[in-house]
Coordinates of C-alpha atoms and ligand atoms in Angstrom, one line a residue:
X633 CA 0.0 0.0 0.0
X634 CA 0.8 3.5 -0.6
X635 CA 2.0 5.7 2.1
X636 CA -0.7 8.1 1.4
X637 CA -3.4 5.6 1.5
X638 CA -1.8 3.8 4.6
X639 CA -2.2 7.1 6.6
X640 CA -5.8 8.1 5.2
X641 CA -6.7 4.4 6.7
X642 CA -5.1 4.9 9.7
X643 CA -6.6 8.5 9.6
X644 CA -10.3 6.9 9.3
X645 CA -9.8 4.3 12.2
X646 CA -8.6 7.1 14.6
X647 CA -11.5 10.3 13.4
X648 CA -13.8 7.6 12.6
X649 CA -16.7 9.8 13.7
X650 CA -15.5 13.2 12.6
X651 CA -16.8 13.3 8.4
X652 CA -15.4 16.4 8.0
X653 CA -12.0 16.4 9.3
X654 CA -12.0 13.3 7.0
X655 CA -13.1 14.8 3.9
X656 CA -10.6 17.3 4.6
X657 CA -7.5 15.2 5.3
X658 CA -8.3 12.6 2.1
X659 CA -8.7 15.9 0.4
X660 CA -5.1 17.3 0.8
X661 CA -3.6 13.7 1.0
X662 CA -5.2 12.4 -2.5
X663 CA -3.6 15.8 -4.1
X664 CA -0.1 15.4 -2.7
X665 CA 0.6 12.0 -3.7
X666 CA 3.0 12.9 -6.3
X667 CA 4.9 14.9 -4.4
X668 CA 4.9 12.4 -1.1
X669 CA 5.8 9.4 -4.0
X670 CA 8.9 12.0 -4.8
X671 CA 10.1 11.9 -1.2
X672 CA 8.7 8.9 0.1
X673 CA 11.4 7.4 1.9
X674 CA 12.0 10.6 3.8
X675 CA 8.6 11.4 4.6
X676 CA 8.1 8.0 6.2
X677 CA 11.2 7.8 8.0
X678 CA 9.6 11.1 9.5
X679 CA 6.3 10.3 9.8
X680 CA 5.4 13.2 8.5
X681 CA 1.7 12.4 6.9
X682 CA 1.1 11.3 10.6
X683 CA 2.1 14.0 12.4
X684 CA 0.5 16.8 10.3
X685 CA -2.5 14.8 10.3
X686 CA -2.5 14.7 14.6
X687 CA -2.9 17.7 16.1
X688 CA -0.2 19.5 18.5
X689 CA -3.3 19.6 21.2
X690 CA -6.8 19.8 21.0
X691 CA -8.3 21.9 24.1
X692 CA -11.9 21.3 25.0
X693 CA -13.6 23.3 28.1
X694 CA -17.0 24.0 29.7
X695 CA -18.2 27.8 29.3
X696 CA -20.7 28.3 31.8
X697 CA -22.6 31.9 31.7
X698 CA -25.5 33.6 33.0
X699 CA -28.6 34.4 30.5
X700 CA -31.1 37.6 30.4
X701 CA -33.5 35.2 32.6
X702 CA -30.7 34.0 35.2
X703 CA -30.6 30.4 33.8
X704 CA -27.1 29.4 34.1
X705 CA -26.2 28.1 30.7
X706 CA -23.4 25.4 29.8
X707 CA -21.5 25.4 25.9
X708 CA -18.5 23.8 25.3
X709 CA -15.4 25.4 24.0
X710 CA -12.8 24.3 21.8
X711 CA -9.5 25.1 20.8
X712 CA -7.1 22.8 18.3
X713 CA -3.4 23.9 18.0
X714 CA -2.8 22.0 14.9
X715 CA 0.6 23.2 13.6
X716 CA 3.3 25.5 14.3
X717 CA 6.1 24.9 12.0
X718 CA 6.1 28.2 10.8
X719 CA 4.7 30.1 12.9
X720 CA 2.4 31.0 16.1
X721 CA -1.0 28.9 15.6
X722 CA -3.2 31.1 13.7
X723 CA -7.0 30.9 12.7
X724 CA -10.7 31.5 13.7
X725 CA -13.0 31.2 16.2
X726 CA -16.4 29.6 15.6
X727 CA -19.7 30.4 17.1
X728 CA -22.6 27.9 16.0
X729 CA -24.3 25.5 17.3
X730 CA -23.1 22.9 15.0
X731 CA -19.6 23.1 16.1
X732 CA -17.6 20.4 17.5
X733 CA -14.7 18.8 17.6
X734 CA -14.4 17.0 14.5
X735 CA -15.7 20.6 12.4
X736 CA -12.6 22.9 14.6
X737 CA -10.1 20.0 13.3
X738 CA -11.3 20.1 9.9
X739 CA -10.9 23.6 10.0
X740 CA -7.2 23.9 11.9
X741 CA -6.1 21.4 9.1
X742 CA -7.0 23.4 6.7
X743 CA -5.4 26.5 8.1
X744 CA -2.0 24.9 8.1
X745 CA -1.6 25.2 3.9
X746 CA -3.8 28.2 3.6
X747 CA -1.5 30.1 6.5
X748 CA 1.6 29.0 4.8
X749 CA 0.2 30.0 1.3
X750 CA 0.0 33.5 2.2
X751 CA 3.3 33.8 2.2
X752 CA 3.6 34.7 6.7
X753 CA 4.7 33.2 9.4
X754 CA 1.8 31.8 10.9
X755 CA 0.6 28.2 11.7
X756 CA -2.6 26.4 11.6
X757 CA -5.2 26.6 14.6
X758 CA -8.9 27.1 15.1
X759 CA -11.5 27.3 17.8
X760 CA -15.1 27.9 18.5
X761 CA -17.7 26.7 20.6
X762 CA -21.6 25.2 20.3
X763 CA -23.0 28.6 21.2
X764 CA -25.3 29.9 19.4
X765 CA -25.5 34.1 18.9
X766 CA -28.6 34.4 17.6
X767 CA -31.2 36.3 19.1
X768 CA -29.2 36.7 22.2
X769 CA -28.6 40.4 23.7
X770 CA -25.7 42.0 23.7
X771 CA -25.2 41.5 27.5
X772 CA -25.4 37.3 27.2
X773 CA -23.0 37.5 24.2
X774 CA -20.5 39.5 26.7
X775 CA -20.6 36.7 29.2
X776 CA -20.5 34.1 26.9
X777 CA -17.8 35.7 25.4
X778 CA -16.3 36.6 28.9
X779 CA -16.5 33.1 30.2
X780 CA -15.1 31.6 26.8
X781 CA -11.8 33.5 27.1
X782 CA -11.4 33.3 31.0
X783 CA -10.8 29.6 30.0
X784 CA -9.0 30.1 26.2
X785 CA -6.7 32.9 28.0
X786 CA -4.3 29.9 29.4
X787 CA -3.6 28.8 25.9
X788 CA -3.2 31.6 23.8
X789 CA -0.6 34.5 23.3
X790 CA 0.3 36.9 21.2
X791 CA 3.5 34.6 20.5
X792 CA 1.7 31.3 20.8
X793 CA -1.5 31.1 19.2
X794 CA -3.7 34.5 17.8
X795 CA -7.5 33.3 17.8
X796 CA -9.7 35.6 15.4
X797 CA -13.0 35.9 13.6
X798 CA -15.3 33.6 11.5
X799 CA -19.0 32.7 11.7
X800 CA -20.3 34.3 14.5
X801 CA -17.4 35.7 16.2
X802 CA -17.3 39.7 14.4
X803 CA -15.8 43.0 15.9
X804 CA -18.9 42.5 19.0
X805 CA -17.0 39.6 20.2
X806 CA -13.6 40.0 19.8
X807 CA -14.1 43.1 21.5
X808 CA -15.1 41.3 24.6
X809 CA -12.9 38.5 24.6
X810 CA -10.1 41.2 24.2
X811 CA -11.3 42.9 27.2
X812 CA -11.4 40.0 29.0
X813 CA -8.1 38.7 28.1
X814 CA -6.5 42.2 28.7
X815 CA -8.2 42.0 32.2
X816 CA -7.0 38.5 33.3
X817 CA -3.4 38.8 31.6
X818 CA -3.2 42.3 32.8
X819 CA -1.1 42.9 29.6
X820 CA -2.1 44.8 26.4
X821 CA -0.7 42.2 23.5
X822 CA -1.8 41.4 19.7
X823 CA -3.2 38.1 21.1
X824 CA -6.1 38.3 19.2
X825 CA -6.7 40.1 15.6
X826 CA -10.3 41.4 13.8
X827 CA -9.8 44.0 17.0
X828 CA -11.7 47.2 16.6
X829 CA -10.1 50.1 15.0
X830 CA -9.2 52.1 18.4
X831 CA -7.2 49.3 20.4
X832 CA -5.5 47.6 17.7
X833 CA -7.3 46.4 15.1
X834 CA -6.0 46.7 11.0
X835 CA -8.0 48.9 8.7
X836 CA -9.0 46.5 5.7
X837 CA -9.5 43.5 8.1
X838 CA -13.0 43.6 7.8
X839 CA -12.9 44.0 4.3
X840 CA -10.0 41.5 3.7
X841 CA -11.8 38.0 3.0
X842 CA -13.9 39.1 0.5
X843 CA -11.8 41.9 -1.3
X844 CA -8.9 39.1 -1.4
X845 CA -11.0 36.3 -2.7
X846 CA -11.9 38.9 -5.7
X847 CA -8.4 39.7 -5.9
X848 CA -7.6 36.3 -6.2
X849 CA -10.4 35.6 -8.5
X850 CA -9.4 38.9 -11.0
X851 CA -6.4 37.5 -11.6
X852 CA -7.2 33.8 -12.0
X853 CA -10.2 35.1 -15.0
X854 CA -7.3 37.9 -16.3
X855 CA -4.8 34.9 -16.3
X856 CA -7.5 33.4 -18.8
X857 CA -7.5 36.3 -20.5
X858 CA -11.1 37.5 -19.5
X859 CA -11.9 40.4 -17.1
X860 CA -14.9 41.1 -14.0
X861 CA -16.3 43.8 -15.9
X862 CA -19.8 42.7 -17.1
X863 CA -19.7 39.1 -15.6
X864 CA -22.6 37.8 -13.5
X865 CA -21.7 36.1 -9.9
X866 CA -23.8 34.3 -8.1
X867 CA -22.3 35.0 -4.2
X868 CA -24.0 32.9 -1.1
X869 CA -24.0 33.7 2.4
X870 CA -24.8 37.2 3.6
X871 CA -22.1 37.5 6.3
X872 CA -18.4 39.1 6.6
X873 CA -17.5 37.2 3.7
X874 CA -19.7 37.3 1.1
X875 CA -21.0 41.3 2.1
X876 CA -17.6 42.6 1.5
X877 CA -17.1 39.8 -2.1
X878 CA -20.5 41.6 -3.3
X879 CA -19.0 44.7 -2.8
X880 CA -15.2 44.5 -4.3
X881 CA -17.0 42.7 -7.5
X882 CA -19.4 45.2 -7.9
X883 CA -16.7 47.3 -7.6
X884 CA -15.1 45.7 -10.1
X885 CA -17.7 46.3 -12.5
X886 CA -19.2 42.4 -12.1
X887 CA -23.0 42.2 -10.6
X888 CA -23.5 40.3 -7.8
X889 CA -27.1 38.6 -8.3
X890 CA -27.4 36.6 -5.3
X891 CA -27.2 36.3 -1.7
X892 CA -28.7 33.9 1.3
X893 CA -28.6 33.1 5.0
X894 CA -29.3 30.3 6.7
X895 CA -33.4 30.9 6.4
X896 CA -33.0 31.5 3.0
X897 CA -31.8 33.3 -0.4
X898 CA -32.5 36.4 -2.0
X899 CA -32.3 36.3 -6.0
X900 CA -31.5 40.3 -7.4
X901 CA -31.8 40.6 -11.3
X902 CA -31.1 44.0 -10.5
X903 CA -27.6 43.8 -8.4
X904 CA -27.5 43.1 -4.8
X905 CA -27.9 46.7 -2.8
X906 CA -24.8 46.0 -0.4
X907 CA -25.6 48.9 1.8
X908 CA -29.0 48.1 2.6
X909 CA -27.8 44.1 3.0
X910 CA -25.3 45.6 5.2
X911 CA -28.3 47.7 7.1
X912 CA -30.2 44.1 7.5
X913 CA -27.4 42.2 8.2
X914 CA -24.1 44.3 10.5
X915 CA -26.6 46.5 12.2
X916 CA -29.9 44.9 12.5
X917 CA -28.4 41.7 12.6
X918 CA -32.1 40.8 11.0
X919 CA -33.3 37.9 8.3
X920 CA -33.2 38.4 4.5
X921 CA -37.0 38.9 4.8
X922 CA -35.8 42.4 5.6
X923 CA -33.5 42.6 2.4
X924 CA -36.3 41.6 0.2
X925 CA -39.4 43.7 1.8
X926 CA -37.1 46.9 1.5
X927 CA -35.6 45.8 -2.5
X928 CA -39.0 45.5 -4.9
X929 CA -36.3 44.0 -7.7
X930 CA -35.3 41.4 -5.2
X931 CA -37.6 37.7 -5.0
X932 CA -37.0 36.0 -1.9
X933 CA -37.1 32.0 -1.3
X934 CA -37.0 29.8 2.0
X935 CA -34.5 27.6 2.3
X936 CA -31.2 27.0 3.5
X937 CA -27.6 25.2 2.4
X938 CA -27.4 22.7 5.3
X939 CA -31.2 21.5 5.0
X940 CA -30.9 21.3 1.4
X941 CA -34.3 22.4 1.0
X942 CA -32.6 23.6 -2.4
X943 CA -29.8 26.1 -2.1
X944 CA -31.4 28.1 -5.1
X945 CA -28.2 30.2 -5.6
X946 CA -26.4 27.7 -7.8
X947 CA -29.7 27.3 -10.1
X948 CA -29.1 30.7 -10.9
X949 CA -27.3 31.5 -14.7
X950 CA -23.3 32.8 -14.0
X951 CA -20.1 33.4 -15.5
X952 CA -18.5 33.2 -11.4
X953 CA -19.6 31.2 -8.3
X954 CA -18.8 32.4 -5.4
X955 CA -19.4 30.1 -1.7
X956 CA -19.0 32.1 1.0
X957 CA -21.0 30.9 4.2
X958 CA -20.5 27.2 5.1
X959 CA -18.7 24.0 4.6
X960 CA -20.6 21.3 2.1
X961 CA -23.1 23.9 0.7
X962 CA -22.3 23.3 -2.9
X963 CA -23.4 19.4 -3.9
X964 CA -22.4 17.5 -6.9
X965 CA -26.0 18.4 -8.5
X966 CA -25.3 22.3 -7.7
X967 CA -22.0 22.0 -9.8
X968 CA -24.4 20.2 -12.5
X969 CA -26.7 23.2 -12.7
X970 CA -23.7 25.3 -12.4
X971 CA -22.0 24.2 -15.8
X972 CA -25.2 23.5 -17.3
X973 CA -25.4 27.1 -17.1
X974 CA -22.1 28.0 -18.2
X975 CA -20.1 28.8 -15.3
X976 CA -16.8 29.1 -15.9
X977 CA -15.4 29.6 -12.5
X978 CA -15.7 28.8 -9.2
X979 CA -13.6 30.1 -6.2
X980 CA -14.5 29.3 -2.2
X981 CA -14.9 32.4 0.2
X982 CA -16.0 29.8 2.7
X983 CA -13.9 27.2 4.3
X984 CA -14.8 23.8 2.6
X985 CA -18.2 24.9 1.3
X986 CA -17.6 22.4 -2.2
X987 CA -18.0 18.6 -1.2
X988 CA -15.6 16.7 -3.4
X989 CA -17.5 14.7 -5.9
X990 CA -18.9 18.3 -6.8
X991 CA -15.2 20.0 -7.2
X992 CA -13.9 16.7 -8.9
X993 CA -17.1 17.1 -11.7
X994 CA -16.2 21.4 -12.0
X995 CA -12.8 20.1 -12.6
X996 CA -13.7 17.6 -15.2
X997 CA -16.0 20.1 -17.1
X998 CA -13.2 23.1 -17.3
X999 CA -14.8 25.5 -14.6
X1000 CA -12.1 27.0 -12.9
X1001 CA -11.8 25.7 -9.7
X1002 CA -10.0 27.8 -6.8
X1003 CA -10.5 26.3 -2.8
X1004 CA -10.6 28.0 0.1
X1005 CA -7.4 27.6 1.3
X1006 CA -6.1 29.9 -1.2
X1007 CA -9.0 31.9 -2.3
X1008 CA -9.9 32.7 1.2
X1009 CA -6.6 33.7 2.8
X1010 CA -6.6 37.1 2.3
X1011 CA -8.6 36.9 5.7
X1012 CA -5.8 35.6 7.5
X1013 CA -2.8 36.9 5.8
X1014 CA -4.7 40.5 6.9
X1015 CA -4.9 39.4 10.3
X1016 CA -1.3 38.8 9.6
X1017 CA -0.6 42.1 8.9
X1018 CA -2.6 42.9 12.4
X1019 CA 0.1 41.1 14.1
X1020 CA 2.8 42.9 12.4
X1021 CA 1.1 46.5 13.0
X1022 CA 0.7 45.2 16.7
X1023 CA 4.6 44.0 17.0
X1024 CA 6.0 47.5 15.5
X1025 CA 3.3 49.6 17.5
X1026 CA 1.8 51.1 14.5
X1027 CA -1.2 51.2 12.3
X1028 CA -0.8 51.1 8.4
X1029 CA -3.2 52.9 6.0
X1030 CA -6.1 51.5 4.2
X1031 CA -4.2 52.0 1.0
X1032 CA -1.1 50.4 2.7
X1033 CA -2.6 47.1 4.0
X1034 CA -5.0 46.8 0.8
X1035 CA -2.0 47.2 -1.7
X1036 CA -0.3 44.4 0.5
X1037 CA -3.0 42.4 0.3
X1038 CA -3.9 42.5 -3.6
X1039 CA 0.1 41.5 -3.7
X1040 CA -0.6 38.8 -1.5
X1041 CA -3.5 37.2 -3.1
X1042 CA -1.9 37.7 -6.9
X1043 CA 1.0 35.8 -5.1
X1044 CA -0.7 33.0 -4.1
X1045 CA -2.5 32.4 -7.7
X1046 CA 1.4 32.5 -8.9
X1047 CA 2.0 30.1 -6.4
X1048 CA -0.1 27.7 -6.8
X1049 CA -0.6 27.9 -10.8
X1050 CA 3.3 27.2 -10.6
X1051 CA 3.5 24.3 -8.0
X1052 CA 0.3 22.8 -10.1
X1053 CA 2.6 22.9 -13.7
X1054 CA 5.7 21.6 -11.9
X1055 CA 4.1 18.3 -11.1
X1056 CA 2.5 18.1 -14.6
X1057 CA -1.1 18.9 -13.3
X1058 CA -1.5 21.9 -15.3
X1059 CA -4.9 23.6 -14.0
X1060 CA -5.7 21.7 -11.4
X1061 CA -5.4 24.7 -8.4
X1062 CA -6.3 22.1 -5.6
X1063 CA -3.6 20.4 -6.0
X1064 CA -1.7 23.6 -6.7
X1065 CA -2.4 25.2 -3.4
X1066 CA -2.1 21.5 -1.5
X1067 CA 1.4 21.2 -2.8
X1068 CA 2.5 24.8 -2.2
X1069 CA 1.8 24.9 1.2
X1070 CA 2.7 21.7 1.9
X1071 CA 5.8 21.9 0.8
X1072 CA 7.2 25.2 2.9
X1073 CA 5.6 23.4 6.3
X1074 CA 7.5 20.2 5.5
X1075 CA 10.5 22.0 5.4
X1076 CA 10.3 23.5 8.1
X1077 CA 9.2 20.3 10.3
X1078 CA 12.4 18.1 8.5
X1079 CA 14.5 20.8 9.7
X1080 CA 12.8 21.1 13.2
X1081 CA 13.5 17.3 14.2
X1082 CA 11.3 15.1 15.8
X1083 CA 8.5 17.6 17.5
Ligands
NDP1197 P1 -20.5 35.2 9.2 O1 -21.0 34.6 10.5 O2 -20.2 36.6 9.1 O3 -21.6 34.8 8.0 C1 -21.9 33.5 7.7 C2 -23.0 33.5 6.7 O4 -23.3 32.2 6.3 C3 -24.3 34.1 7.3 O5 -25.0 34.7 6.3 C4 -25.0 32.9 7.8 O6 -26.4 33.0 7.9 C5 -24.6 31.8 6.7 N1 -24.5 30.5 7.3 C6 -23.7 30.1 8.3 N2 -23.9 28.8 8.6 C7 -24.8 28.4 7.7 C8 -25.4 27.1 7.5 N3 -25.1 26.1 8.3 N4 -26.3 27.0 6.6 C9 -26.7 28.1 5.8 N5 -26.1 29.3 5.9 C10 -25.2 29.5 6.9 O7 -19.3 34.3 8.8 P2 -18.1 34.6 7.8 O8 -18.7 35.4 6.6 O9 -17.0 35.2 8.5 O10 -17.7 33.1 7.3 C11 -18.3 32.5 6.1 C12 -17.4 31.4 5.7 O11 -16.1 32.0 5.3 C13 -17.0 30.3 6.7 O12 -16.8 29.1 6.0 C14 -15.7 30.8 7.3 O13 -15.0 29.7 7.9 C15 -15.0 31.3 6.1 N6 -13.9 32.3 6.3 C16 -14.1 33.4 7.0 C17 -13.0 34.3 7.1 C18 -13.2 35.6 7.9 O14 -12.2 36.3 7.9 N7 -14.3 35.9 8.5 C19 -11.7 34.0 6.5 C20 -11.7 32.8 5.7 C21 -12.8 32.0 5.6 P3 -27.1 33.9 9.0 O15 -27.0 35.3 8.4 O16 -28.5 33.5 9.0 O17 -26.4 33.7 10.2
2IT1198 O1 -10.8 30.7 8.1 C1 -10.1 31.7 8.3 O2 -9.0 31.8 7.6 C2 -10.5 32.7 9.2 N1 -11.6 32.6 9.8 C3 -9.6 33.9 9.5 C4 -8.6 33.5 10.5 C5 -7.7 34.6 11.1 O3 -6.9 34.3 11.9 O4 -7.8 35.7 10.6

């Protein structure tokens, strides 16, 4: 047997119940075969599929708080350090109540190659917890949020590991779990990044997931020798990631048709209206119900990606698909309808959001086919550039931090275009962006020793 398929058995025995972590490691392992048949005596000597498959720790802890009624209320909190070869662990922190442990580890895998494809020196972590923010006032989120990171605040540093934002942890929380932090450590440190504007935060941080995934995308379509102007995209989610996508592609001269939450999905002939879905969604934190009763051009239907009530986003005729809310929203029959309709290409805001069959049949039909890991990093590599700001005491300009990032995310389609052609898989950017971030983290654990 292979030494790839050996440790993706030996990877199912030990995560048997975990399906997403699973999907995720026989993901990256499937794609890096040719480079782990290259240097398989080394790698196995090392064991390194089996250590960057284990992570460094996985932290799991009660969070007990105090609701508006005086109920005392239980979640549980998690934290995986997965990686630090090149860096401090570095990723997101969850909030939903689907979370657990199996969903952070998929997730901290992932972040190990999208980290290292930015180009930084940051490792792969992630975090979260079952809590769930909706409808919850803004006092319960502060003692969730304050008993979360009395708990987290052993583990983490600004040297050591630099949690940050993804679903349902925005500027509200990280605001509180800074405090908190700040209060318990009695020390004012970078530990955590997505931090508002007057204690520390990065302009463009907000902005950075979505303006880098169109970055990204800009270059992949001018690459091919098209451009955004004129080009209809069909975007999902409503959140950070897919508000601030809509915008930078409008911006770009593409309309953005679509949108949806996880009640349901708003179809725009018209163009989405990004300040009034940032009106229903940043400040009134409300349904899309709200988008479409205020937007006559806009039709509004029920149903979500995880029920599969019909995710209606993908039925919708586009030159660019854009996932940005969740993991396994975009099925095999989506990418059907998708190149039915002539889609040409498809690049992941969200982490995961593309099950495999569906990414293997875009692949097979000629859509271009970008993942998260390196369509989605201009999130982190921003956060990053926090850290850096943070370290130096100072606080770049807009301009500064968006120029950095446009270089970044050009950089990475380089990257992984390159690594894709130099092991004959011309095309193929999953592979492309496996490979290239594998290989720096490699290097850096052969050179480590045995850690
Ligand atoms: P937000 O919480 O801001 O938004 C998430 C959006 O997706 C919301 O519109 C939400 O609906 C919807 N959604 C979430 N879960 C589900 C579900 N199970 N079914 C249907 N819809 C759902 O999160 P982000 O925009 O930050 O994150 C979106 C994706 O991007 C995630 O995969 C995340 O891991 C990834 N990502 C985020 C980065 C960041 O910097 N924030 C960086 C890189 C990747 P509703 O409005 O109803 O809550
Ligand atoms: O999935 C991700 O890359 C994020 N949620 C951002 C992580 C970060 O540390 O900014």
């Amino acid at each position: 047997m292979s030494y790839v398929d050996e440790v993706l058995e030996l990877v199912k025995q030990k995560n048997a119940s975990e399906p997403e972590f699973l999907q995720a490691v026989t993901e990256v392992l499937n794609s890096l075969r040719p480079v782990v048949e290259a240097n398989e005596e080394l790698y196995r000597k090392n064991a390194i599929l089996e250590r960057i498959t284990e992570p460094d720790r996985q932290i799991m802890f009660r969070v007990p708080w105090v609701d508006d009624k005086g109920q005392v209320q239980v979640n549980r909190g998690f934290r995986v350090q997965f990686n630090n070869a090149i860096g401090p662990y570095k990723g997101g922190l969850r909030l939903h109540p689907s979370v657990n442990l199996g969903i952070i580890k998929f997730l901290g895998f992932e972040q190990i190659f999208k980290n290292s494809l930015t180009s930084l020196p940051i490792g792969g972590g992630k975090g979260g917890s079952d809590f769930d923010p909706k409808g919850k006032s803004d006092r319960e989120i502060m003692a969730f949020c304050q008993s979360f990171m009395t708990e987290l605040s052993k583990y983490i540093g600004a040297d050591v590991d630099v949690p940050a934002g993804d679903i349902g942890t925005g500027a509200r929380e990280i605001g509180f779990m800074f405090g908190q932090y700040k209060k318990i450590k009695g020390t004012f440190e970078g530990v955590l990044t997505g931090k508002g504007l007057t204690y520390g935060g990065s302009l463009a941080r907000t902005e950075a997931t979505g303006y880098g995934l169109l970055y990204l995308t800009e270059e992949l379509i001018k690459c091919h020798g098209e451009s955004m102007q004129g080009k209809t995209v069909v975007v999902s989610g409503a959140g950070n990631v897919a508000i601030y996508a809509t915008q930078k592609a409008q911006q770009m001269g593409a309309k953005v048709v679509t949108c949806s939450d996880s009640t349901g999905w708003i179809y725009d002939p018209e163009g989405i209206d990004v300040a009034l879905l940032k009106e229903v969604k940043e400040v009134k934190r409300a349904r899309l119900t709200e988008y479409a009763a205020a937007r006559p051009s806009a039709e509004y239907h029920e149903g979500n990606a995880s029920e599969r009530a019909g995710n209606g986003v993908w039925q919708i005729k586009c030159d660019i698909a854009l996932p940005c809310a969740t993991q396994n929203e975009l099925l095999l029959e989506d990418a059907k309808q998708l190149v039915a309709n002539g889609c040409k290409c498809v690049c992941e805001g969200a982490n995961m959001p593309t099950t495999i069959d569906a990414t293997e049949y875009l692949q097979e039909n000629g859509v271009w086919f970008v993942g998260g890991k390196a369509a989605n990093a201009g999130g982190v590599a921003t956060s990053a550039l926090e850290m850096s700001q943070n370290s130096e005491r100072l606080s770049w300009s807009f301009e500064e931090v968006d120029a950095k990032l446009k270089g970044i995310m050009v950089n990475i389609y380089h990257n992984i275009d390159d690594a894709a052609k130099r092991y004959g898989m011309e095309g193929n950017y999953v592979a492309g962006a496996n490979i290239a971030g594998f290989e720096k983290v490699v290097n850096a654990m052969l050179a480590q020793g045995v850690c």
